[in-house]
mmCIF file of C-alpha atoms in Angstrom:
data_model
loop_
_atom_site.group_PDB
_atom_site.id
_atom_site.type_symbol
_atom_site.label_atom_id
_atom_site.label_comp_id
_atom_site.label_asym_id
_atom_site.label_seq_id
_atom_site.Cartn_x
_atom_site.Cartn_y
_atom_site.Cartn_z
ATOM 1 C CA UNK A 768 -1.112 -6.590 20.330
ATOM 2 C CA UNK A 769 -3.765 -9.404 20.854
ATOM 3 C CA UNK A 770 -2.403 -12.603 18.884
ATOM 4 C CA UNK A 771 -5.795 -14.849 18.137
ATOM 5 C CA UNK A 772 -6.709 -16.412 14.787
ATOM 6 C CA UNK A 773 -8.500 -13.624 13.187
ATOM 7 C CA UNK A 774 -5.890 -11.208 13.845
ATOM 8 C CA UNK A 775 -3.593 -13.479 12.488
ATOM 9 C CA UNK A 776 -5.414 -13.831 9.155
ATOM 10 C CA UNK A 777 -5.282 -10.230 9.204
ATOM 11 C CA UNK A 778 -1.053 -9.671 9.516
ATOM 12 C CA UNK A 779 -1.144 -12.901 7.119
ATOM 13 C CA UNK A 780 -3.437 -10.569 4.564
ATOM 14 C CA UNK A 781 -0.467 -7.820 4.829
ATOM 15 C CA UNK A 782 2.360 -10.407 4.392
ATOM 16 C CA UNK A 783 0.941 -11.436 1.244
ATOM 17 C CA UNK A 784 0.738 -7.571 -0.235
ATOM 18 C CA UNK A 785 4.577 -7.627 -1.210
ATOM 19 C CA UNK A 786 4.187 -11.149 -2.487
ATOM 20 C CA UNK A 787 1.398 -10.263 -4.655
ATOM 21 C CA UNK A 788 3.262 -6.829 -5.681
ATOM 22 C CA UNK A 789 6.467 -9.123 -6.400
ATOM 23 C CA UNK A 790 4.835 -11.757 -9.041
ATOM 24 C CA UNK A 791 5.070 -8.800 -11.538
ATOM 25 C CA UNK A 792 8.470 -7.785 -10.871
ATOM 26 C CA UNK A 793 9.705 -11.311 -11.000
ATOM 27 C CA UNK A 794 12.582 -12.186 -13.987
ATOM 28 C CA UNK A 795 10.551 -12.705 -16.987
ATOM 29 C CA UNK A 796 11.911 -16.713 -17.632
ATOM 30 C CA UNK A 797 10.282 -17.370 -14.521
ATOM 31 C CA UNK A 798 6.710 -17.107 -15.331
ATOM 32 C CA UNK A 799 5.003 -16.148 -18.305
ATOM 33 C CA UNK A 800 2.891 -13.121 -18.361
ATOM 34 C CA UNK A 801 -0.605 -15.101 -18.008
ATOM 35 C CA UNK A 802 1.061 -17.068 -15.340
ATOM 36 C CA UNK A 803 1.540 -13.894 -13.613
ATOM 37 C CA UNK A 804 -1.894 -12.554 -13.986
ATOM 38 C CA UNK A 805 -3.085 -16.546 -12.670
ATOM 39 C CA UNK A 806 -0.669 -16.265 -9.510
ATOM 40 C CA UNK A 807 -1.708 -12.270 -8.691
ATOM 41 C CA UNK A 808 -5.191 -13.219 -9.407
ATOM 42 C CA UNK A 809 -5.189 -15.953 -7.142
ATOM 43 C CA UNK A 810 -2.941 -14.177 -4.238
ATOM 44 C CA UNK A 811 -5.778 -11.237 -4.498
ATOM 45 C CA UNK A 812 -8.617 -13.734 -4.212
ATOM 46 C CA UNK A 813 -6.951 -15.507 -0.929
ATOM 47 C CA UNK A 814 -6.901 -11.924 0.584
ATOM 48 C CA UNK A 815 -10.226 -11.173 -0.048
ATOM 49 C CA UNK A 816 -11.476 -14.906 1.694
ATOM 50 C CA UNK A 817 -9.336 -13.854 4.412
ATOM 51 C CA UNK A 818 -11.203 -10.442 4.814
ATOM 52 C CA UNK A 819 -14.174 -12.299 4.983
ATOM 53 C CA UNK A 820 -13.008 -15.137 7.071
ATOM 54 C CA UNK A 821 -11.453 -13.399 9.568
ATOM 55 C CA UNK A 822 -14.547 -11.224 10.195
ATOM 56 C CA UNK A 823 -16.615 -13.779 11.020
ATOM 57 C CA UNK A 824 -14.106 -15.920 13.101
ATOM 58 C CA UNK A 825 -13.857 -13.006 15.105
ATOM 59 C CA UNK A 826 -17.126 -12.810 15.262
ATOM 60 C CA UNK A 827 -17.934 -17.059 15.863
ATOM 61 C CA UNK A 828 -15.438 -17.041 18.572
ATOM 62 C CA UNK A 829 -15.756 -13.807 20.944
ATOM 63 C CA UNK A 830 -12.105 -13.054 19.570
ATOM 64 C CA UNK A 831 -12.722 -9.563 18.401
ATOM 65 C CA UNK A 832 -10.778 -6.375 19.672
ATOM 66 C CA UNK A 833 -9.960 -2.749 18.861
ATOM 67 C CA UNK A 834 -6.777 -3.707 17.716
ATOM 68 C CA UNK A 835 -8.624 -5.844 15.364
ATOM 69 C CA UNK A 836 -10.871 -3.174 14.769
ATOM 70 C CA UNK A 837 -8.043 -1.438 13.227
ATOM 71 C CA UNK A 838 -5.906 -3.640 12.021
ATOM 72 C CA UNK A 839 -8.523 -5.109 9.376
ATOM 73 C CA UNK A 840 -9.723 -2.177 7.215
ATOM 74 C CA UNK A 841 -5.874 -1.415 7.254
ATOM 75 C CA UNK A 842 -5.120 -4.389 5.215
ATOM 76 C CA UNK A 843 -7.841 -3.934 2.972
ATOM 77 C CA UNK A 844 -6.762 -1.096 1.973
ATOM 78 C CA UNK A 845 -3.445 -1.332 1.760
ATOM 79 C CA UNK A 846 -4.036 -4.673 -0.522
ATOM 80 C CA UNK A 847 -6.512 -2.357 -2.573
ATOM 81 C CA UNK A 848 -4.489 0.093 -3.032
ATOM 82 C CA UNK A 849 -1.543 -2.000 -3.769
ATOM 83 C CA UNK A 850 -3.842 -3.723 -6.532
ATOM 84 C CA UNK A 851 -4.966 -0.565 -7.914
ATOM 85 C CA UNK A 852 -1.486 0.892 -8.721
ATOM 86 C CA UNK A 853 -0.067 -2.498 -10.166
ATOM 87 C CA UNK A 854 -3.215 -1.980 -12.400
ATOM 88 C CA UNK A 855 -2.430 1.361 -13.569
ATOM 89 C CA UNK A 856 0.964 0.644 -14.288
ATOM 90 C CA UNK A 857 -0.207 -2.561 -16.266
ATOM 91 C CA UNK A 858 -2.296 0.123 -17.731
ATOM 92 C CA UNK A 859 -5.294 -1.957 -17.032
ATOM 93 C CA UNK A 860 -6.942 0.871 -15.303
ATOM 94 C CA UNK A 861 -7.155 4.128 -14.938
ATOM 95 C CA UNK A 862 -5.267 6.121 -13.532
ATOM 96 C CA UNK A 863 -8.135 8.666 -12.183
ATOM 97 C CA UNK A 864 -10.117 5.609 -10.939
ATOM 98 C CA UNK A 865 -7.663 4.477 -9.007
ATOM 99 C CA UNK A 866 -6.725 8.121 -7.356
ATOM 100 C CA UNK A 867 -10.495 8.439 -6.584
ATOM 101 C CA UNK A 868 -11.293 4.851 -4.668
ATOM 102 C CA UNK A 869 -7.244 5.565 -2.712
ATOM 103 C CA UNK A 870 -8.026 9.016 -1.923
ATOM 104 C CA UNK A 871 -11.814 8.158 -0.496
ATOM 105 C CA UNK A 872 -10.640 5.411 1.525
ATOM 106 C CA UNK A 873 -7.808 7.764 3.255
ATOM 107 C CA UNK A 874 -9.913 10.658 3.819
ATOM 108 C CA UNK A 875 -13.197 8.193 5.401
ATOM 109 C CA UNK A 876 -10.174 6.776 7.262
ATOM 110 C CA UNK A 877 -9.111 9.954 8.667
ATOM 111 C CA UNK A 878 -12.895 11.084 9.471
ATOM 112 C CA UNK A 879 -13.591 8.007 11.091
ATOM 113 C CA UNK A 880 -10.842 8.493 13.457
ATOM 114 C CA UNK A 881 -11.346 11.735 13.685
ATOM 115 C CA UNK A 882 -14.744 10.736 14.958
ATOM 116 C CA UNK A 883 -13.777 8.942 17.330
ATOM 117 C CA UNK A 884 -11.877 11.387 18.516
ATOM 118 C CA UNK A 885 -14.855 13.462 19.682
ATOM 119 C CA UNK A 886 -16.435 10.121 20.617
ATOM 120 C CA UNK A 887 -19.065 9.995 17.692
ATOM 121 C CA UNK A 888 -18.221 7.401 15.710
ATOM 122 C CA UNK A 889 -21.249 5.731 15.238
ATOM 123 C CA UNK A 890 -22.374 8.303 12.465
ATOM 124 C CA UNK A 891 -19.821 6.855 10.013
ATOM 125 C CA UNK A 892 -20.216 3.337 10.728
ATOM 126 C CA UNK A 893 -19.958 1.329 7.195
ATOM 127 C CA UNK A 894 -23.126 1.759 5.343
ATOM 128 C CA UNK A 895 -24.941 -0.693 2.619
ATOM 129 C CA UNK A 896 -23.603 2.038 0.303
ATOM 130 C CA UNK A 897 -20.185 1.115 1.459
ATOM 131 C CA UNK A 898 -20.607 -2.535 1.171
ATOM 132 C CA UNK A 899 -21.711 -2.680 -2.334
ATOM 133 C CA UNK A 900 -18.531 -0.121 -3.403
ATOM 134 C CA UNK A 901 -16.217 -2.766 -1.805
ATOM 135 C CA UNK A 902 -17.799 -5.899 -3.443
ATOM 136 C CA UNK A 903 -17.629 -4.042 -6.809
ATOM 137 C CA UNK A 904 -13.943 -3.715 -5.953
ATOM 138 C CA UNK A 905 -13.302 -6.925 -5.154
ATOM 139 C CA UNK A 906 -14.862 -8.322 -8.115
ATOM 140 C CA UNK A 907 -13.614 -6.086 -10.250
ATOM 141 C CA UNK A 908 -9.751 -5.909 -9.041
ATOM 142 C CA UNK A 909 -9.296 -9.629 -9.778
ATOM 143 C CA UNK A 910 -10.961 -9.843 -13.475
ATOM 144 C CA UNK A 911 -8.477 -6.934 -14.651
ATOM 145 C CA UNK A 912 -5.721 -8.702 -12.708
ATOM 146 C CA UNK A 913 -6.546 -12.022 -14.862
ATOM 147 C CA UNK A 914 -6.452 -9.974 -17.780
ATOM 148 C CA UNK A 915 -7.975 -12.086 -20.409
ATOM 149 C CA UNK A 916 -11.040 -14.505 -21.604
ATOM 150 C CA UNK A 917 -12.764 -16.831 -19.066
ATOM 151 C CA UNK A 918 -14.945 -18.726 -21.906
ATOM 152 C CA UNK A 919 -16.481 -15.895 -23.418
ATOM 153 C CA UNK A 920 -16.660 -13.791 -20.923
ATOM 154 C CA UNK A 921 -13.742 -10.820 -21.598
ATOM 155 C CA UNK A 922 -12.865 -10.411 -17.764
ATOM 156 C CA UNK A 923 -10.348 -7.034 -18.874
ATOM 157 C CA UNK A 924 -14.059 -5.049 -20.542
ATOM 158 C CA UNK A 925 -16.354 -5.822 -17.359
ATOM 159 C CA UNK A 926 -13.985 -5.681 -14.879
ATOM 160 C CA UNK A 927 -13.269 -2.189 -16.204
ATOM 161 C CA UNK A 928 -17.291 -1.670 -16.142
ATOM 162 C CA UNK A 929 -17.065 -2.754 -12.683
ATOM 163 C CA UNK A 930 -14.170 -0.470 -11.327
ATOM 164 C CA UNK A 931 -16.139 2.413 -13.091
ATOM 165 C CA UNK A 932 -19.225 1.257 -10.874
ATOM 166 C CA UNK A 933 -16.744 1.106 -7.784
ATOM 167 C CA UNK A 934 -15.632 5.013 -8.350
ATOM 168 C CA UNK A 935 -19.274 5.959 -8.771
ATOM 169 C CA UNK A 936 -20.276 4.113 -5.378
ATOM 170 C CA UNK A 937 -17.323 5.285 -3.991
ATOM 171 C CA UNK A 938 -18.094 9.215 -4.423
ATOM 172 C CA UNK A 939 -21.412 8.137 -3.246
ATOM 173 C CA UNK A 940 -20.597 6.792 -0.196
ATOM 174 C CA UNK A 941 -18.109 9.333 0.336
ATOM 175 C CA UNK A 942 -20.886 11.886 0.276
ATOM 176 C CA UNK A 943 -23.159 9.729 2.005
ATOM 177 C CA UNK A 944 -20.441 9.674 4.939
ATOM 178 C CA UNK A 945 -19.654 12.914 4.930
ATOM 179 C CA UNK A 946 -23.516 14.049 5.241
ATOM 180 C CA UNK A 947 -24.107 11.692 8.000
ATOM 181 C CA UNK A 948 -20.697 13.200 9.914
ATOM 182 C CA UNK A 949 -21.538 16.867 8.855
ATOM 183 C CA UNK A 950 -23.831 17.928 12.099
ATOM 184 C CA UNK A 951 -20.621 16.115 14.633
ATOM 185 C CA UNK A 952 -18.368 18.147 12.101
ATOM 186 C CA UNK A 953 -20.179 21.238 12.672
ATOM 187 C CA UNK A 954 -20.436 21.182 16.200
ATOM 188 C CA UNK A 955 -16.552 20.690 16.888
ATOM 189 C CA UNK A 956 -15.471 23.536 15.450
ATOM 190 C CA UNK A 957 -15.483 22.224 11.378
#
């Protein structure tokens, strides 16, 4: 397991998913609910920087690997899908919306190692489809974690507008992948 910055950044992303999970389980004298959405908020936000940052130091300094290769999307979506149920149980999303963006991500997980597999990999590789479903995630994800007004602006109603645009990208690029794998897919035997 090769221990350089980036990866680091990326087990530090994991560590914080039970930390983040834990704010709303803490005892309720200890913060008050809009303290809790602040703190998750701002726990989800340092992932996301992280994601980014580690990427590109990776990147900037040669340091990248196949172990980082696979570590990184892990934590994503592990700290997605760790975001998503807390929202559903806050009942700040729904349900069906979150079972949609968890169950793409694990079945383009599966086909991209599958992929590999049969050494073909480069017909899945992350798309501009892909990349706008994940920034409408991660926009999204912390404005229903904040739960409440910034100003004027009623993060909870366009952050559920937003989500709604992630599961629509999401099917997209979930067809989108599965087009571009479908000739590898029927030539081994799918």
């Amino acid at each position: 397991m090769p221990s350089n910055i980036p990866n680091l950044l990326t087990w530090a992303r994991i560590l914080l998913i039970p930390l983040f999970v834990g704010v709303f389980y803490l005892p309720a004298d200890w913060l008050s609910p809009d303290e809790e959405n602040l703190l998750a908020t701002l726990i989800f936000i340092v992932a996301a920087i992280t994601d980014w940052f580690d990427g590109w130091l990776a990147r900037k300094l040669g340091q990248t690997s196949a172990f980082g290769a696979f570590l990184d999307p892990v934590a994503d979506k592990l700290m997605v899908a760790a975001a998503l149920v807390l929202l559903v149980k806050l009942e700040r999303a729904d349900a069906i919306i979150a079972f949609i963006i968890i169950a793409r991500e694990i079945a383009i997980s599966a086909l991209r190692e599958w992929m590999a597999k049969v050494g073909t990999s480069r017909s899945v590789a992350v798309s501009f489809i892909g990349k706008l479903k994940t920034a409408a995630q991660m926009i999204s994800i912390p404005m229903l974690l904040h739960h409440g007004r910034l100003g004027g602006f009623d993060l909870q109603a366009w952050g559920g507008v937003l989500l709604d645009v992630a599961a629509v990208l999401t099917l997209w690029s979930m067809a989108y992948y599965l087009w571009k794998a479908w000739p590898d897919i029927s030539a081994h035997g799918g």
